[in-house]
Backbone as CSV, one residue per row, in Angstrom:
resi,resn,N_x,N_y,N_z,CA_x,CA_y,CA_z,C_x,C_y,C_z
1,MET,-66.395,35.266,69.627,-65.540,34.747,68.571,-64.271,35.593,68.487
2,ALA,-63.155,34.939,68.314,-61.872,35.639,68.191,-61.767,36.285,66.818
3,SER,-60.915,37.280,66.719,-60.693,37.924,65.426,-59.208,37.901,65.101
4,VAL,-58.899,38.027,63.819,-57.517,37.988,63.355,-57.289,39.154,62.405
5,ASN,-56.217,39.880,62.615,-55.808,40.946,61.713,-54.366,40.642,61.338
6,LYS,-54.175,39.949,60.229,-52.848,39.497,59.824,-52.674,39.726,58.333
7,ALA,-51.581,40.339,57.968,-51.249,40.571,56.560,-49.883,39.981,56.288
8,ILE,-49.755,39.314,55.145,-48.482,38.756,54.705,-48.245,39.248,53.280
9,ILE,-47.101,39.862,53.062,-46.755,40.421,51.757,-45.379,39.909,51.336
10,VAL,-45.265,39.476,50.099,-43.968,39.177,49.503,-43.907,39.990,48.221
11,GLY,-42.963,40.906,48.151,-42.873,41.760,46.972,-41.566,42.529,46.949
12,ASN,-41.522,43.515,46.062,-40.313,44.312,45.879,-40.559,45.772,46.231
13,LEU,-39.544,46.401,46.824,-39.643,47.817,47.173,-39.662,48.663,45.906
14,GLY,-40.564,49.645,45.884,-40.678,50.531,44.744,-39.771,51.738,44.835
15,ARG,-39.251,51.994,46.016,-38.310,53.091,46.222,-37.556,52.829,47.523
16,ASP,-36.529,53.621,47.763,-35.746,53.458,48.986,-36.605,53.751,50.213
17,PRO,-36.309,53.096,51.339,-37.049,53.361,52.578,-36.870,54.812,53.030
18,GLU,-37.879,55.335,53.699,-37.803,56.672,54.290,-37.892,56.509,55.800
19,THR,-36.873,56.984,56.499,-36.805,56.834,57.943,-36.860,58.188,58.611
20,ARG,-37.650,58.260,59.661,-37.730,59.453,60.502,-37.673,58.997,61.954
21,TYR,-37.507,59.972,62.822,-37.482,59.664,64.247,-38.552,60.460,64.962
22,MET,-39.277,59.788,65.855,-40.311,60.449,66.656,-39.626,61.262,67.753
23,PRO,-40.364,62.185,68.377,-39.768,63.006,69.437,-39.129,62.187,70.564
24,ASN,-39.666,60.985,70.820,-39.095,60.154,71.889,-37.859,59.379,71.426
25,GLY,-37.457,59.562,70.167,-36.259,58.913,69.660,-36.508,57.617,68.915
26,ASP,-37.736,57.094,68.945,-38.035,55.851,68.245,-38.024,56.075,66.736
27,ALA,-37.468,55.121,66.010,-37.411,55.193,64.552,-38.738,54.749,63.944
28,VAL,-39.094,55.360,62.805,-40.251,54.983,62.000,-39.777,54.945,60.552
29,THR,-39.964,53.805,59.891,-39.566,53.675,58.494,-40.768,53.240,57.674
30,ASN,-40.966,53.900,56.530,-42.035,53.524,55.611,-41.435,53.061,54.297
31,ILE,-42.070,52.039,53.732,-41.698,51.549,52.421,-42.968,51.317,51.609
32,ALA,-42.814,51.265,50.311,-43.893,50.883,49.404,-43.455,49.591,48.729
33,VAL,-44.283,48.553,48.852,-43.959,47.246,48.298,-44.960,46.906,47.200
34,ALA,-44.451,46.463,46.064,-45.292,46.054,44.940,-45.439,44.538,44.936
35,THR,-46.683,44.091,44.770,-46.948,42.680,44.533,-47.575,42.588,43.148
36,THR,-47.155,41.613,42.372,-47.629,41.501,40.999,-48.263,40.135,40.768
37,GLU,-49.439,40.171,40.157,-50.176,38.955,39.824,-50.159,38.805,38.308
38,ASN,-49.825,37.626,37.825,-49.801,37.344,36.391,-50.787,36.237,36.076
39,TRP,-51.480,36.358,34.939,-52.396,35.323,34.503,-52.591,35.424,32.999
40,LYS,-53.189,34.386,32.457,-53.465,34.349,31.028,-54.978,34.481,30.853
41,ASP,-55.403,35.441,30.044,-56.826,35.658,29.783,-57.387,34.434,29.063
42,LYS,-58.459,33.861,29.620,-59.022,32.634,29.057,-59.630,32.858,27.676
43,ASN,-60.179,34.042,27.449,-60.835,34.317,26.169,-59.856,34.643,25.055
44,THR,-58.859,35.480,25.354,-57.938,35.949,24.308,-56.603,35.237,24.312
45,GLY,-56.267,34.569,25.408,-54.964,33.926,25.522,-53.849,34.909,25.827
46,GLU,-54.224,36.178,25.990,-53.253,37.247,26.252,-52.776,37.182,27.701
47,LYS,-51.477,37.417,27.888,-50.929,37.458,29.249,-51.312,38.780,29.890
48,LYS,-51.764,38.716,31.133,-52.186,39.907,31.880,-51.341,40.027,33.135
49,GLU,-51.245,41.263,33.628,-50.468,41.529,34.831,-51.157,42.636,35.624
50,LEU,-51.208,42.460,36.939,-51.777,43.473,37.823,-50.821,43.695,38.988
51,THR,-50.375,44.940,39.164,-49.480,45.281,40.271,-50.253,46.058,41.310
52,GLU,-50.127,45.645,42.549,-50.760,46.308,43.687,-49.661,46.867,44.579
53,TRP,-49.857,48.115,45.049,-48.870,48.751,45.934,-49.357,48.720,47.369
54,HIS,-48.449,48.429,48.292,-48.776,48.313,49.717,-47.872,49.240,50.516
55,ARG,-48.463,50.005,51.402,-47.711,50.887,52.302,-47.391,50.069,53.557
56,ILE,-46.109,50.016,53.895,-45.653,49.258,55.068,-44.967,50.227,56.018
57,THR,-45.290,50.130,57.308,-44.662,50.973,58.328,-43.990,50.085,59.372
58,PHE,-42.736,50.407,59.660,-41.965,49.723,60.698,-41.731,50.703,61.836
59,TYR,-41.666,50.204,63.057,-41.370,51.031,64.221,-40.163,50.486,64.971
60,ARG,-39.504,51.373,65.696,-38.411,51.087,66.601,-37.237,50.375,65.916
61,LYS,-36.712,49.340,66.531,-35.517,48.659,66.029,-35.747,48.049,64.643
62,LEU,-36.930,47.486,64.433,-37.242,46.928,63.127,-37.225,48.021,62.056
63,ALA,-37.627,49.236,62.421,-37.563,50.374,61.494,-36.115,50.696,61.147
64,GLU,-35.251,50.624,62.115,-33.839,50.898,61.860,-33.234,49.846,60.937
65,ILE,-33.583,48.584,61.144,-33.087,47.497,60.299,-33.564,47.700,58.865
66,ALA,-34.866,47.959,58.702,-35.422,48.160,57.357,-34.768,49.360,56.677
67,GLY,-34.590,50.441,57.412,-33.988,51.637,56.844,-32.545,51.429,56.421
68,GLN,-31.842,50.593,57.138,-30.422,50.374,56.840,-30.197,49.360,55.731
69,TYR,-30.955,48.278,55.715,-30.651,47.169,54.829,-31.499,47.078,53.564
70,LEU,-32.673,47.708,53.529,-33.515,47.623,52.340,-33.222,48.771,51.399
71,LYS,-33.450,48.542,50.117,-33.343,49.620,49.138,-34.275,49.289,47.974
72,LYS,-34.474,50.254,47.106,-35.356,50.075,45.955,-34.987,48.787,45.229
73,GLY,-36.006,47.986,44.928,-35.790,46.722,44.235,-35.619,45.532,45.154
74,SER,-35.319,45.738,46.438,-35.146,44.624,47.369,-36.415,43.791,47.436
75,GLN,-36.249,42.470,47.459,-37.393,41.593,47.660,-37.497,41.310,49.149
76,VAL,-38.734,41.370,49.666,-38.921,41.254,51.101,-40.212,40.505,51.421
77,TYR,-40.175,39.746,52.516,-41.343,39.065,53.077,-41.691,39.817,54.343
78,ILE,-42.957,40.247,54.467,-43.376,41.037,55.627,-44.644,40.461,56.214
79,GLU,-44.676,40.359,57.540,-45.895,40.012,58.266,-46.242,41.180,59.160
80,GLY,-47.536,41.437,59.296,-47.983,42.521,60.159,-49.485,42.555,60.252
81,ARG,-50.007,43.724,60.610,-51.454,43.894,60.753,-51.885,45.120,59.962
82,LEU,-53.115,45.089,59.476,-53.663,46.230,58.751,-54.129,47.287,59.733
83,GLN,-53.865,48.542,59.389,-54.331,49.657,60.223,-54.737,50.802,59.302
84,THR,-55.898,51.381,59.547,-56.356,52.547,58.805,-56.306,53.741,59.737
85,ARG,-55.722,54.828,59.260,-55.660,56.040,60.071,-56.218,57.208,59.293
86,LYS,-56.750,58.162,60.023,-57.348,59.358,59.443,-56.386,60.517,59.610
87,TRP,-56.256,61.365,58.572,-55.381,62.523,58.650,-55.963,63.639,57.802
88,THR,-55.465,64.842,58.000,-55.947,66.012,57.274,-54.872,66.478,56.309
89,ASP,-55.254,66.661,55.035,-54.274,67.089,54.044,-54.065,68.600,54.096
90,LYS,-53.214,69.117,53.200,-52.861,70.540,53.190,-54.065,71.446,52.993
91,ASP,-55.077,70.939,52.279,-56.277,71.737,52.009,-57.334,71.605,53.091
92,GLY,-57.052,70.869,54.142,-57.989,70.695,55.245,-58.975,69.558,55.051
93,ALA,-58.836,68.785,53.989,-59.733,67.655,53.741,-59.278,66.445,54.551
94,GLU,-60.258,65.716,55.090,-59.937,64.503,55.831,-59.653,63.379,54.851
95,ARG,-58.577,62.657,55.090,-58.183,61.543,54.236,-57.917,60.327,55.102
96,TYR,-57.943,59.170,54.473,-57.690,57.923,55.173,-56.573,57.166,54.463
97,THR,-55.732,56.516,55.250,-54.640,55.707,54.716,-54.669,54.353,55.410
98,THR,-54.650,53.298,54.612,-54.544,51.954,55.167,-53.132,51.457,54.905
99,GLU,-52.502,50.969,55.948,-51.124,50.504,55.845,-50.956,49.220,56.632
100,ILE,-49.849,48.556,56.387,-49.495,47.366,57.156,-48.464,47.784,58.182
101,ILE,-48.765,47.543,59.453,-47.815,47.793,60.531,-47.033,46.495,60.698
102,ALA,-45.792,46.516,60.275,-44.976,45.298,60.233,-44.517,44.881,61.620
103,ASP,-44.568,43.584,61.865,-43.990,43.060,63.103,-42.922,42.002,62.806
104,SER,-42.776,41.645,61.528,-41.753,40.686,61.134,-41.348,40.956,59.689
105,MET,-40.062,40.824,59.416,-39.557,41.068,58.072,-38.461,40.062,57.766
106,GLN,-38.473,39.562,56.529,-37.394,38.690,56.084,-36.924,39.199,54.729
107,MET,-35.639,39.474,54.626,-35.068,39.920,53.363,-34.843,38.703,52.481
108,LEU,-35.290,38.782,51.243,-35.190,37.668,50.309,-34.222,38.018,49.189
109,GLY,-33.790,37.029,48.455,-32.918,37.280,47.308,-31.475,37.426,47.727
110,GLY,-30.652,37.776,46.751,-29.217,37.901,46.990,-28.835,39.258,47.533
111,ARG,-27.562,39.431,47.815,-27.037,40.666,48.387,-27.154,41.859,47.444
112,GLN,-27.231,41.631,46.137,-27.256,42.749,45.214,-28.482,43.630,45.419
113,GLY,-29.548,43.116,46.000,-30.756,43.909,46.203,-30.817,44.577,47.549
114,MET,-29.733,44.527,48.335,-29.777,45.070,49.692,-28.761,46.175,49.882
115,GLY,-29.136,47.130,50.670,-28.188,48.173,51.058,-27.321,47.678,52.190
116,GLY,-26.299,48.388,52.515,-25.471,48.043,53.665,-24.453,46.964,53.385
117,GLY,-24.854,45.881,52.717,-23.925,44.828,52.353,-23.585,43.870,53.465
118,ASN,-24.020,44.107,54.713,-23.651,43.231,55.816,-24.724,42.225,56.175
119,ALA,-25.916,42.373,55.627,-27.012,41.483,55.994,-26.949,40.204,55.175
120,ALA,-27.228,39.091,55.833,-27.297,37.831,55.123,-28.672,37.708,54.493
121,PRO,-28.767,37.196,53.251,-30.066,37.041,52.642,-30.901,36.042,53.430
122,ASP,-32.196,36.181,53.326,-33.156,35.301,53.981,-33.042,35.320,55.501
123,GLU,-32.545,36.392,56.068,-32.481,36.525,57.512,-33.749,37.202,58.004
124,GLU,-34.324,36.683,59.078,-35.605,37.197,59.555,-35.410,38.118,60.747
125,TYR,-36.197,39.197,60.762,-36.207,40.159,61.857,-37.634,40.298,62.333
126,SER,-37.822,40.426,63.641,-39.183,40.615,64.135,-39.198,41.645,65.243
127,GLN,-40.362,42.227,65.416,-40.568,43.293,66.395,-41.436,42.741,67.517
128,ALA,-40.940,42.798,68.729,-41.763,42.410,69.875,-42.773,43.519,70.120
129,PRO,-43.972,43.166,70.591,-44.963,44.205,70.864,-44.430,45.219,71.870
130,ALA,-44.723,46.489,71.628,-44.263,47.558,72.526,-45.101,47.583,73.786
131,ARG,-44.478,47.942,74.886,-45.203,48.122,76.139,-45.798,49.519,76.146
132,GLN,-47.075,49.610,76.463,-47.765,50.883,76.419,-47.375,51.821,77.543
133,SER,-47.240,51.318,78.760,-47.086,52.208,79.904,-45.667,52.705,80.145
134,SER,-44.682,51.829,79.997,-43.328,52.213,80.377,-42.582,52.971,79.287
135,GLY,-43.160,53.009,78.085,-42.486,53.709,77.005,-41.310,52.932,76.450
136,GLY,-41.144,51.664,76.886,-40.040,50.863,76.397,-40.261,50.442,74.963
137,ALA,-39.236,50.478,74.197,-39.342,50.064,72.802,-39.269,48.551,72.734
138,GLY,-40.032,47.967,71.814,-39.955,46.533,71.596,-38.592,46.204,71.033
139,ALA,-38.140,45.003,71.288,-36.808,44.621,70.821,-36.920,43.866,69.518
140,ALA,-36.065,44.159,68.604,-35.998,43.383,67.379,-35.150,42.169,67.697
141,SER,-35.571,41.016,67.226,-34.785,39.829,67.512,-34.167,39.318,66.232
142,ARG,-32.994,38.799,66.344,-32.320,38.179,65.222,-31.418,37.101,65.780
143,PRO,-30.849,36.274,64.954,-30.021,35.182,65.458,-28.925,35.688,66.393
144,ALA,-28.653,34.893,67.435,-27.713,35.301,68.467,-26.274,35.375,67.966
145,SER,-25.988,34.753,66.845,-24.618,34.719,66.359,-24.121,36.060,65.826
146,LYS,-25.036,37.006,65.560,-24.633,38.298,65.019,-25.220,39.412,65.878
147,PRO,-24.479,40.485,66.092,-25.038,41.605,66.843,-26.091,42.325,66.010
148,ALA,-27.073,42.934,66.690,-28.120,43.678,65.981,-27.517,44.919,65.334
149,PRO,-27.852,45.180,64.069,-27.315,46.373,63.411,-27.988,47.643,63.910
150,ASN,-27.366,48.789,63.669,-27.983,50.070,64.001,-29.000,50.428,62.924
151,PHE,-30.058,51.131,63.260,-31.125,51.436,62.328,-31.741,52.847,62.303
152,SER,-33.811,53.006,61.069,-34.829,54.103,61.051,-35.996,54.172,60.110
153,ASP,-40.781,57.835,57.853,-42.179,57.495,57.512,-42.422,58.172,56.210
154,MET,-43.061,57.664,55.483,-43.318,58.176,54.155,-44.354,59.268,54.220
155,ASP,-44.279,60.160,53.285,-45.321,61.178,53.215,-46.653,60.517,52.948
156,ASP,-47.720,61.127,53.450,-49.033,60.533,53.309,-49.618,60.696,51.908
157,ASP,-49.019,61.504,51.086,-49.552,61.685,49.733,-48.710,60.917,48.722
158,ILE,-48.680,59.593,48.880,-47.912,58.734,47.999,-48.687,58.585,46.687
159,PRO,-48.011,58.731,45.565,-48.706,58.696,44.272,-48.974,57.291,43.752
160,PHE,-49.501,56.426,44.579,-49.892,55.131,44.045,-51.242,54.879,44.539
């Protein structure tokens, strides 16, 4: 039987993107995206709200795009896959982090929520899968009418 690991998130950035570069020069950008669910309690009639925070990681060209054009408050649509990784904190304790490794991003809303000012709203960016052996970076694709912009990980102890 085939398996599927697919995550789709539509939400708002809780803070500005954090971009770093790996030793090989590839960009890595992390963002935290909030999704909010609203409902009315059937018993009390009271309006309820639940906000969930999602850690999103972009690599290579898509990381550069996210780092350049997104900012706190930006609304974004992201597709990717879930990945859990193990790491050791400052005290030597093993910790686990589950994040979405983004392979596609679409900026939503108007220009006021975006950094840079040159990106068109509702423009989609995607990351081609990276080649393992040659070390080649996957290419971000965008409409041919515009040149690709220049682009660029969050600390593991995020307080959410």
